mmCIF file of C-alpha atoms in Angstrom:
data_model
loop_
_atom_site.group_PDB
_atom_site.id
_atom_site.type_symbol
_atom_site.label_atom_id
_atom_site.label_comp_id
_atom_site.label_asym_id
_atom_site.label_seq_id
_atom_site.Cartn_x
_atom_site.Cartn_y
_atom_site.Cartn_z
ATOM 1 C CA UNK A 1 25.938 9.417 14.432
ATOM 2 C CA UNK A 2 23.481 9.450 17.297
ATOM 3 C CA UNK A 3 19.940 10.563 16.621
ATOM 4 C CA UNK A 4 17.266 11.729 19.038
ATOM 5 C CA UNK A 5 14.216 11.526 16.807
ATOM 6 C CA UNK A 6 12.831 10.853 13.332
ATOM 7 C CA UNK A 7 10.872 13.231 11.158
ATOM 8 C CA UNK A 8 8.888 11.537 8.385
ATOM 9 C CA UNK A 9 7.136 12.893 5.341
ATOM 10 C CA UNK A 10 5.032 10.112 3.902
ATOM 11 C CA UNK A 11 2.636 12.003 1.627
ATOM 12 C CA UNK A 12 3.586 9.886 -1.399
ATOM 13 C CA UNK A 13 2.858 6.725 0.628
ATOM 14 C CA UNK A 14 -0.589 7.892 1.653
ATOM 15 C CA UNK A 15 -1.372 8.817 -1.972
ATOM 16 C CA UNK A 16 -0.191 5.426 -3.239
ATOM 17 C CA UNK A 17 -2.217 3.547 -0.624
ATOM 18 C CA UNK A 18 -5.342 5.550 -1.460
ATOM 19 C CA UNK A 19 -5.116 4.674 -5.167
ATOM 20 C CA UNK A 20 -7.384 1.832 -6.260
ATOM 21 C CA UNK A 21 -5.465 -1.424 -6.319
ATOM 22 C CA UNK A 22 -5.480 -5.029 -5.317
ATOM 23 C CA UNK A 23 -6.667 -5.228 -1.653
ATOM 24 C CA UNK A 24 -4.058 -7.877 -0.867
ATOM 25 C CA UNK A 25 -1.265 -5.648 -2.173
ATOM 26 C CA UNK A 26 -2.640 -2.696 -0.229
ATOM 27 C CA UNK A 27 -2.802 -4.759 2.982
ATOM 28 C CA UNK A 28 0.768 -6.002 2.407
ATOM 29 C CA UNK A 29 2.069 -2.466 1.984
ATOM 30 C CA UNK A 30 0.118 -1.309 5.068
ATOM 31 C CA UNK A 31 1.605 -4.199 7.078
ATOM 32 C CA UNK A 32 5.122 -3.262 5.928
ATOM 33 C CA UNK A 33 4.586 0.318 7.039
ATOM 34 C CA UNK A 34 3.215 -0.864 10.410
ATOM 35 C CA UNK A 35 6.295 -3.086 10.808
ATOM 36 C CA UNK A 36 8.575 -0.103 10.184
ATOM 37 C CA UNK A 37 6.620 2.080 12.599
ATOM 38 C CA UNK A 38 6.755 -0.665 15.221
ATOM 39 C CA UNK A 39 10.511 -0.947 14.820
ATOM 40 C CA UNK A 40 10.872 2.816 15.282
ATOM 41 C CA UNK A 41 8.654 2.637 18.374
ATOM 42 C CA UNK A 42 10.554 -0.378 19.760
ATOM 43 C CA UNK A 43 13.863 1.481 19.278
ATOM 44 C CA UNK A 44 12.444 4.319 21.358
ATOM 45 C CA UNK A 45 12.565 7.099 18.787
ATOM 46 C CA UNK A 46 9.933 9.817 18.806
ATOM 47 C CA UNK A 47 8.429 9.965 15.309
ATOM 48 C CA UNK A 48 7.024 13.244 14.034
ATOM 49 C CA UNK A 49 5.021 13.247 10.821
ATOM 50 C CA UNK A 50 5.054 16.294 8.526
ATOM 51 C CA UNK A 51 2.642 16.669 5.637
ATOM 52 C CA UNK A 52 1.367 18.998 2.972
ATOM 53 C CA UNK A 53 -2.152 17.656 3.593
ATOM 54 C CA UNK A 54 -4.681 19.392 5.782
ATOM 55 C CA UNK A 55 -5.406 17.685 9.092
ATOM 56 C CA UNK A 56 -8.750 16.205 8.082
ATOM 57 C CA UNK A 57 -7.420 14.625 4.859
ATOM 58 C CA UNK A 58 -4.288 13.389 6.621
ATOM 59 C CA UNK A 59 -6.276 11.802 9.436
ATOM 60 C CA UNK A 60 -8.469 10.058 6.877
ATOM 61 C CA UNK A 61 -5.615 8.590 4.805
ATOM 62 C CA UNK A 62 -3.740 7.484 7.947
ATOM 63 C CA UNK A 63 -6.880 5.752 9.238
ATOM 64 C CA UNK A 64 -7.390 4.072 5.851
ATOM 65 C CA UNK A 65 -3.772 2.907 5.733
ATOM 66 C CA UNK A 66 -3.088 2.019 9.368
ATOM 67 C CA UNK A 67 -6.512 1.574 10.990
ATOM 68 C CA UNK A 68 -8.617 3.759 13.245
ATOM 69 C CA UNK A 69 -5.759 4.143 15.770
ATOM 70 C CA UNK A 70 -3.239 4.965 13.002
ATOM 71 C CA UNK A 71 -2.383 8.392 14.328
ATOM 72 C CA UNK A 72 -1.111 6.826 17.572
ATOM 73 C CA UNK A 73 1.982 5.587 15.690
ATOM 74 C CA UNK A 74 3.236 9.181 15.619
ATOM 75 C CA UNK A 75 4.518 11.283 18.540
ATOM 76 C CA UNK A 76 3.298 14.444 16.801
ATOM 77 C CA UNK A 77 1.806 15.408 13.448
ATOM 78 C CA UNK A 78 2.343 18.714 11.644
ATOM 79 C CA UNK A 79 -0.198 19.006 8.815
ATOM 80 C CA UNK A 80 -0.376 21.783 6.212
ATOM 81 C CA UNK A 81 2.907 23.385 7.196
ATOM 82 C CA UNK A 82 4.679 25.576 4.612
ATOM 83 C CA UNK A 83 7.736 23.800 3.225
ATOM 84 C CA UNK A 84 10.047 26.544 4.447
ATOM 85 C CA UNK A 85 8.895 26.149 8.062
ATOM 86 C CA UNK A 86 7.997 22.518 8.659
ATOM 87 C CA UNK A 87 11.424 21.101 9.555
ATOM 88 C CA UNK A 88 12.175 24.064 11.792
ATOM 89 C CA UNK A 89 8.876 23.505 13.580
ATOM 90 C CA UNK A 90 9.481 19.727 13.735
ATOM 91 C CA UNK A 91 12.965 20.112 15.230
ATOM 92 C CA UNK A 92 11.672 22.655 17.738
ATOM 93 C CA UNK A 93 8.770 20.379 18.685
ATOM 94 C CA UNK A 94 11.187 17.478 19.186
ATOM 95 C CA UNK A 95 13.445 19.729 21.303
ATOM 96 C CA UNK A 96 16.602 18.782 19.451
ATOM 97 C CA UNK A 97 18.821 20.065 16.650
ATOM 98 C CA UNK A 98 18.904 19.157 12.935
ATOM 99 C CA UNK A 99 22.113 17.154 13.209
ATOM 100 C CA UNK A 100 20.431 14.838 15.771
ATOM 101 C CA UNK A 101 17.373 14.120 13.613
ATOM 102 C CA UNK A 102 16.918 11.540 10.901
ATOM 103 C CA UNK A 103 14.584 12.427 8.027
ATOM 104 C CA UNK A 104 12.524 9.633 6.526
ATOM 105 C CA UNK A 105 10.960 10.495 3.164
ATOM 106 C CA UNK A 106 9.089 8.753 0.413
ATOM 107 C CA UNK A 107 10.487 10.928 -2.403
ATOM 108 C CA UNK A 108 13.777 12.596 -3.281
ATOM 109 C CA UNK A 109 11.993 15.964 -3.127
ATOM 110 C CA UNK A 110 11.034 15.335 0.529
ATOM 111 C CA UNK A 111 14.592 14.306 1.414
ATOM 112 C CA UNK A 112 16.067 17.324 -0.421
ATOM 113 C CA UNK A 113 13.815 19.576 1.644
ATOM 114 C CA UNK A 114 15.149 18.015 4.852
ATOM 115 C CA UNK A 115 18.757 18.353 3.652
ATOM 116 C CA UNK A 116 18.161 22.031 2.800
ATOM 117 C CA UNK A 117 17.140 22.602 6.416
ATOM 118 C CA UNK A 118 20.365 21.003 7.646
ATOM 119 C CA UNK A 119 19.280 17.434 8.380
ATOM 120 C CA UNK A 120 22.198 15.387 7.081
ATOM 121 C CA UNK A 121 20.939 11.903 7.943
ATOM 122 C CA UNK A 122 18.188 11.183 5.408
ATOM 123 C CA UNK A 123 16.748 7.786 4.506
ATOM 124 C CA UNK A 124 14.352 6.925 1.694
ATOM 125 C CA UNK A 125 11.266 5.124 2.956
ATOM 126 C CA UNK A 126 11.813 2.227 0.534
ATOM 127 C CA UNK A 127 15.248 1.542 2.117
ATOM 128 C CA UNK A 128 13.778 1.746 5.614
ATOM 129 C CA UNK A 129 10.981 -0.659 4.693
ATOM 130 C CA UNK A 130 13.509 -3.186 3.392
ATOM 131 C CA UNK A 131 15.418 -3.082 6.700
ATOM 132 C CA UNK A 132 12.241 -3.323 8.774
ATOM 133 C CA UNK A 133 10.994 -6.450 7.048
ATOM 134 C CA UNK A 134 10.914 -9.525 9.311
#
């Protein structure tokens, strides 16, 4: 199946990275996410991030996890969108259709939401991170 773009919901990732933990482990996880994002960029896919967080909070956690230029990893960001609308808005923003989008999620709930909208190709973030590892 050919895809035109990727829509990612990574709210659980941002929450996990914000939790107090070993700095080395946090850096390792941040590097793994950057590696995945670089692979998506290298493959030429637009990457749209959807989130339940408000824009200010999302910007803060992305900067903490990925650095000050963290938002540049994403083609577009839709923060604080109602669950019932966010994938419709994402697909419209990407100018494609649900069957040509891959959903990347960090929880089964996030992937179920994408499937309910009609996105059949869904990948759990943990699986994507394993495949992106050098």
